[in-house]
PDB file of C-alpha atoms in Angstrom:
ATOM      1  CA  MET A 810     -23.092   0.334 -23.413  1.00 74.00           C
ATOM      2  CA  THR A 811     -23.481  -2.916 -21.483  1.00 80.00           C
ATOM      3  CA  THR A 812     -24.702  -3.015 -17.901  1.00 80.00           C
ATOM      4  CA  ARG A 813     -21.305  -4.290 -16.746  1.00 74.00           C
ATOM      5  CA  LYS A 814     -19.549  -1.411 -18.509  1.00 73.00           C
ATOM      6  CA  LYS A 815     -21.983   1.100 -16.949  1.00 77.00           C
ATOM      7  CA  ILE A 816     -21.350  -0.297 -13.470  1.00 78.00           C
ATOM      8  CA  THR A 817     -17.585  -0.320 -14.007  1.00 73.00           C
ATOM      9  CA  THR A 818     -17.658   3.265 -15.267  1.00 75.00           C
ATOM     10  CA  PHE A 819     -19.793   4.389 -12.309  1.00 78.00           C
ATOM     11  CA  ILE A 820     -17.454   2.744  -9.781  1.00 77.00           C
ATOM     12  CA  TYR A 821     -14.357   4.124 -11.517  1.00 72.00           C
ATOM     13  CA  ASN A 822     -15.778   7.678 -11.603  1.00 73.00           C
ATOM     14  CA  THR A 823     -16.890   7.505  -7.964  1.00 75.00           C
ATOM     15  CA  PHE A 824     -13.459   6.444  -6.763  1.00 69.00           C
ATOM     16  CA  ARG A 825     -11.787   8.948  -9.102  1.00 70.00           C
ATOM     17  CA  SER A 826     -13.786  11.791  -7.501  1.00 73.00           C
ATOM     18  CA  TYR A 827     -11.980  10.910  -4.235  1.00 68.00           C
ATOM     19  CA  GLY A 828      -8.558  10.835  -5.892  1.00 62.00           C
ATOM     20  CA  ILE A 829      -8.364   7.043  -6.170  1.00 66.00           C
ATOM     21  CA  ASP A 830      -7.484   5.424  -9.485  1.00 59.00           C
ATOM     22  CA  ILE A 831      -8.654   1.805  -9.645  1.00 60.00           C
ATOM     23  CA  ARG A 832      -7.710   0.997 -13.224  1.00 54.00           C
ATOM     24  CA  ARG A 833      -5.493  -1.989 -13.904  1.00 51.00           C
ATOM     25  CA  VAL A 834      -1.800  -1.284 -14.159  1.00 44.00           C
ATOM     26  CA  LYS A 835      -0.166  -1.948 -17.501  1.00 42.00           C
ATOM     27  CA  GLU A 836       1.204  -5.472 -17.632  1.00 42.00           C
ATOM     28  CA  ASN A 837       4.373  -4.532 -19.497  1.00 39.00           C
ATOM     29  CA  LEU A 838       6.124  -2.770 -16.625  1.00 41.00           C
ATOM     30  CA  SER A 839       9.443  -4.448 -15.940  1.00 43.00           C
ATOM     31  CA  MET A 840      10.380  -5.686 -12.486  1.00 49.00           C
ATOM     32  CA  SER A 841      14.052  -5.632 -13.451  1.00 59.00           C
ATOM     33  CA  GLY A 842      16.414  -2.750 -12.933  1.00 79.00           C
ATOM     34  CA  GLU A 843      17.598  -0.785  -9.947  1.00 89.00           C
ATOM     35  CA  PRO A 844      15.741   0.392  -6.850  1.00 94.00           C
ATOM     36  CA  PHE A 845      14.702   4.021  -7.152  1.00 95.00           C
ATOM     37  CA  GLU A 846      13.749   6.935  -4.915  1.00 96.00           C
ATOM     38  CA  TYR A 847      10.351   8.562  -5.311  1.00 96.00           C
ATOM     39  CA  GLN A 848       8.746  11.421  -3.400  1.00 96.00           C
ATOM     40  CA  ILE A 849       5.390  10.948  -1.715  1.00 95.00           C
ATOM     41  CA  GLY A 850       4.125  14.094  -0.044  1.00 93.00           C
ATOM     42  CA  ASN A 851       6.846  15.315   2.316  1.00 94.00           C
ATOM     43  CA  TYR A 852       8.940  12.140   2.124  1.00 96.00           C
ATOM     44  CA  VAL A 853      11.322  10.381  -0.249  1.00 97.00           C
ATOM     45  CA  LEU A 854      11.009   6.597  -0.239  1.00 96.00           C
ATOM     46  CA  LEU A 855      13.114   3.853  -1.757  1.00 97.00           C
ATOM     47  CA  PHE A 856      11.122   1.574  -4.089  1.00 94.00           C
ATOM     48  CA  PRO A 857      11.947  -1.773  -5.685  1.00 93.00           C
ATOM     49  CA  PRO A 858      12.442  -1.878  -9.449  1.00 91.00           C
ATOM     50  CA  GLY A 859       9.229  -1.868 -11.461  1.00 86.00           C
ATOM     51  CA  HIS A 860       6.971  -0.614  -8.641  1.00 89.00           C
ATOM     52  CA  ALA A 861       3.854   0.810 -10.275  1.00 88.00           C
ATOM     53  CA  LEU A 862       3.186   3.795  -7.988  1.00 90.00           C
ATOM     54  CA  PRO A 863       4.982   6.399 -10.151  1.00 91.00           C
ATOM     55  CA  SER A 864       3.077   5.347 -13.272  1.00 88.00           C
ATOM     56  CA  MET A 865      -0.198   5.311 -11.319  1.00 86.00           C
ATOM     57  CA  GLN A 866       0.444   8.868 -10.129  1.00 89.00           C
ATOM     58  CA  GLU A 867       1.448   9.896 -13.624  1.00 90.00           C
ATOM     59  CA  ARG A 868      -1.999   8.826 -14.858  1.00 89.00           C
ATOM     60  CA  SER A 869      -3.784  10.140 -11.764  1.00 88.00           C
ATOM     61  CA  PRO A 870      -1.710  12.781  -9.924  1.00 87.00           C
ATOM     62  CA  GLU A 871      -4.044  12.785  -6.912  1.00 89.00           C
ATOM     63  CA  TYR A 872      -3.625   9.019  -6.402  1.00 86.00           C
ATOM     64  CA  GLY A 873      -3.039   8.333  -2.697  1.00 89.00           C
ATOM     65  CA  PHE A 874      -3.606  11.869  -1.476  1.00 93.00           C
ATOM     66  CA  ALA A 875      -7.082  10.951  -0.220  1.00 93.00           C
ATOM     67  CA  LEU A 876      -5.168   9.332   2.662  1.00 94.00           C
ATOM     68  CA  THR A 877      -3.356  12.607   3.305  1.00 95.00           C
ATOM     69  CA  ARG A 878      -6.605  14.575   3.366  1.00 96.00           C
ATOM     70  CA  LEU A 879      -8.297  11.957   5.560  1.00 95.00           C
ATOM     71  CA  ALA A 880      -5.360  11.969   7.998  1.00 95.00           C
ATOM     72  CA  GLU A 881      -5.513  15.778   8.239  1.00 96.00           C
ATOM     73  CA  ALA A 882      -9.273  15.813   8.792  1.00 96.00           C
ATOM     74  CA  LEU A 883      -9.206  13.062  11.431  1.00 96.00           C
ATOM     75  CA  GLN A 884      -6.471  14.838  13.357  1.00 95.00           C
ATOM     76  CA  LYS A 885      -8.265  18.176  13.127  1.00 94.00           C
ATOM     77  CA  TYR A 886     -11.583  16.827  14.378  1.00 93.00           C
ATOM     78  CA  ASN A 887     -10.510  13.903  16.587  1.00 91.00           C
ATOM     79  CA  GLY A 888      -6.992  14.687  17.760  1.00 90.00           C
ATOM     80  CA  VAL A 889      -4.530  11.815  18.031  1.00 88.00           C
ATOM     81  CA  TYR A 890      -5.493   8.424  16.640  1.00 95.00           C
ATOM     82  CA  THR A 891      -3.621   5.305  15.524  1.00 96.00           C
ATOM     83  CA  VAL A 892      -3.423   3.815  12.022  1.00 96.00           C
ATOM     84  CA  ILE A 893      -2.928   0.146  11.194  1.00 95.00           C
ATOM     85  CA  ASP A 894      -1.453  -0.310   7.721  1.00 95.00           C
ATOM     86  CA  ILE A 895      -2.041  -3.941   6.770  1.00 92.00           C
ATOM     87  CA  GLY A 896       0.086  -4.935   3.814  1.00 91.00           C
ATOM     88  CA  ALA A 897       2.286  -1.894   4.323  1.00 93.00           C
ATOM     89  CA  ASN A 898       4.387  -2.714   1.266  1.00 93.00           C
ATOM     90  CA  VAL A 899       7.284  -0.218   1.237  1.00 95.00           C
ATOM     91  CA  GLY A 900       5.538   2.403   3.393  1.00 96.00           C
ATOM     92  CA  ASP A 901       3.868   4.450   0.665  1.00 96.00           C
ATOM     93  CA  SER A 902       0.496   4.665   2.459  1.00 95.00           C
ATOM     94  CA  THR A 903       2.294   5.620   5.658  1.00 97.00           C
ATOM     95  CA  ALA A 904       4.045   8.428   3.748  1.00 97.00           C
ATOM     96  CA  PHE A 905       0.691   9.748   2.525  1.00 96.00           C
ATOM     97  CA  ILE A 906      -0.722   9.550   6.069  1.00 97.00           C
ATOM     98  CA  LYS A 907       2.330  11.100   7.758  1.00 97.00           C
ATOM     99  CA  THR A 908       2.221  13.965   5.250  1.00 96.00           C
ATOM    100  CA  GLY A 909      -1.246  14.776   6.587  1.00 96.00           C
ATOM    101  CA  ALA A 910      -0.808  14.021  10.301  1.00 96.00           C
ATOM    102  CA  ASP A 911       1.965  12.887  12.606  1.00 95.00           C
ATOM    103  CA  VAL A 912       0.065   9.999  14.199  1.00 96.00           C
ATOM    104  CA  PRO A 913       1.220   6.557  15.374  1.00 97.00           C
ATOM    105  CA  VAL A 914       1.199   3.904  12.627  1.00 97.00           C
ATOM    106  CA  TYR A 915       1.507   0.128  12.891  1.00 96.00           C
ATOM    107  CA  CYS A 916       2.857  -1.244   9.607  1.00 96.00           C
ATOM    108  CA  ILE A 917       2.262  -4.942   9.000  1.00 93.00           C
ATOM    109  CA  GLU A 918       4.137  -6.540   6.095  1.00 91.00           C
ATOM    110  CA  GLY A 919       4.871 -10.230   5.683  1.00 86.00           C
ATOM    111  CA  HIS A 920       6.659 -10.235   2.333  1.00 86.00           C
ATOM    112  CA  LYS A 921      10.379 -10.135   3.137  1.00 88.00           C
ATOM    113  CA  PRO A 922      11.539  -8.219   0.022  1.00 88.00           C
ATOM    114  CA  TYR A 923       9.049  -5.385   0.695  1.00 90.00           C
ATOM    115  CA  LEU A 924       9.804  -5.547   4.413  1.00 93.00           C
ATOM    116  CA  GLU A 925      13.430  -4.618   3.667  1.00 95.00           C
ATOM    117  CA  TYR A 926      12.316  -1.477   1.800  1.00 96.00           C
ATOM    118  CA  LEU A 927       9.764  -0.694   4.517  1.00 96.00           C
ATOM    119  CA  MET A 928      12.407  -0.912   7.259  1.00 97.00           C
ATOM    120  CA  ARG A 929      14.665   1.442   5.317  1.00 97.00           C
ATOM    121  CA  ASN A 930      11.821   3.899   4.689  1.00 97.00           C
ATOM    122  CA  VAL A 931      10.306   4.057   8.208  1.00 97.00           C
ATOM    123  CA  ILE A 932      13.466   5.447   9.802  1.00 96.00           C
ATOM    124  CA  GLN A 933      12.360   8.919   8.718  1.00 96.00           C
ATOM    125  CA  TRP A 934       9.184   8.816  10.859  1.00 96.00           C
ATOM    126  CA  ASN A 935       8.444   8.882  14.583  1.00 94.00           C
ATOM    127  CA  ASN A 936       5.856   6.593  16.158  1.00 95.00           C
ATOM    128  CA  VAL A 937       5.943   3.854  13.507  1.00 97.00           C
ATOM    129  CA  GLU A 938       6.156   0.213  14.523  1.00 96.00           C
ATOM    130  CA  VAL A 939       6.729  -2.563  11.978  1.00 95.00           C
ATOM    131  CA  PHE A 940       5.452  -6.132  12.276  1.00 92.00           C
ATOM    132  CA  SER A 941       6.844  -8.859  10.043  1.00 89.00           C
ATOM    133  CA  ALA A 942       3.757 -11.005   9.441  1.00 86.00           C
ATOM    134  CA  PHE A 943       0.691 -11.499   7.332  1.00 83.00           C
ATOM    135  CA  VAL A 944      -2.770 -10.810   8.801  1.00 84.00           C
ATOM    136  CA  SER A 945      -5.427 -13.496   8.983  1.00 81.00           C
ATOM    137  CA  ASP A 946      -8.361 -14.471  11.164  1.00 83.00           C
ATOM    138  CA  THR A 947      -6.177 -17.203  12.691  1.00 81.00           C
ATOM    139  CA  ARG A 948      -2.753 -16.888  14.315  1.00 84.00           C
ATOM    140  CA  GLY A 949       0.064 -19.262  13.410  1.00 76.00           C
ATOM    141  CA  MET A 950       2.125 -20.664  10.580  1.00 76.00           C
ATOM    142  CA  SER A 951       0.905 -22.006   7.279  1.00 71.00           C
ATOM    143  CA  SER A 952       3.108 -24.020   4.954  1.00 65.00           C
ATOM    144  CA  ASN A 953       2.881 -24.414   1.208  1.00 68.00           C
ATOM    145  CA  MET A 954       2.171 -20.765   0.545  1.00 66.00           C
ATOM    146  CA  SER A 955       2.971 -19.006  -2.687  1.00 68.00           C
ATOM    147  CA  ILE A 956       3.104 -15.364  -3.671  1.00 69.00           C
ATOM    148  CA  GLU A 957       1.995 -13.767  -6.886  1.00 67.00           C
ATOM    149  CA  GLU A 958       3.901 -10.521  -7.342  1.00 68.00           C
ATOM    150  CA  ASN A 959       2.849  -7.823  -9.791  1.00 61.00           C
ATOM    151  CA  GLN A 960       4.454  -4.378 -10.094  1.00 56.00           C
ATOM    152  CA  GLY A 961       4.812  -3.588  -6.422  1.00 60.00           C
ATOM    153  CA  THR A 962       1.892  -5.554  -5.020  1.00 65.00           C
ATOM    154  CA  ILE A 963       1.586  -9.141  -3.905  1.00 65.00           C
ATOM    155  CA  ARG A 964      -1.148 -11.679  -3.481  1.00 64.00           C
ATOM    156  CA  LEU A 965      -0.625 -14.470  -0.973  1.00 67.00           C
ATOM    157  CA  MET A 966      -2.153 -17.766  -2.001  1.00 67.00           C
ATOM    158  CA  ASN A 967      -2.761 -20.946  -0.058  1.00 69.00           C
ATOM    159  CA  ALA A 968      -1.469 -23.342  -2.677  1.00 68.00           C
ATOM    160  CA  LYS A 969       1.422 -25.639  -3.306  1.00 66.00           C
ATOM    161  CA  GLY A 970       4.155 -23.121  -2.854  1.00 59.00           C
ATOM    162  CA  SER A 971       7.642 -22.716  -1.646  1.00 68.00           C
ATOM    163  CA  PHE A 972       7.470 -21.135   1.796  1.00 68.00           C
ATOM    164  CA  ALA A 973       5.731 -21.016   5.152  1.00 71.00           C
ATOM    165  CA  ALA A 974       4.034 -17.790   6.216  1.00 72.00           C
ATOM    166  CA  SER A 975       3.574 -16.391   9.715  1.00 74.00           C
ATOM    167  CA  PHE A 976       0.114 -15.005  10.450  1.00 80.00           C
ATOM    168  CA  ILE A 977      -1.130 -12.721  13.215  1.00 81.00           C
ATOM    169  CA  THR A 978      -4.679 -11.612  13.893  1.00 86.00           C
ATOM    170  CA  LEU A 979      -5.680  -7.968  13.870  1.00 84.00           C
ATOM    171  CA  ASP A 980      -6.374  -8.251  17.618  1.00 84.00           C
ATOM    172  CA  GLN A 981      -2.731  -9.054  18.202  1.00 77.00           C
TER     173      GLN A 981
END
């Protein structure tokens, strides 16, 4: 076994012991089709077609529930606290957190298609505020951005793209 393979295996097993699956998602999942509902903890969320979370949980049923356990433990030992969910996507991390503790959550999502799902999903929770922006170390607008979308996640790239993105800093 190569050194790289040993390191990869060690990292994978370490994360797996905490209920986190870091393997790559299969590339053949289709982004076409209809939106679907999927239960996360105590909540049912609406997801865009082709979102990978159900297949990730099929392979690793504990995927995401580390957030639930962490939320429970923090509330038990520290009382009320606030969560900032950067790149909130459709609210799946918030669902895991809210299953464990009813704490305030700030959801920040700049990608308009996911923001629409997020806005629909957050109506079932109290103390959740949504911000339509991307997070950066500098506030403002940046033009010529492009987005690479893959099975329910995005990657924002500063390249010759087709839209301008609004950025806020974490301090804001």
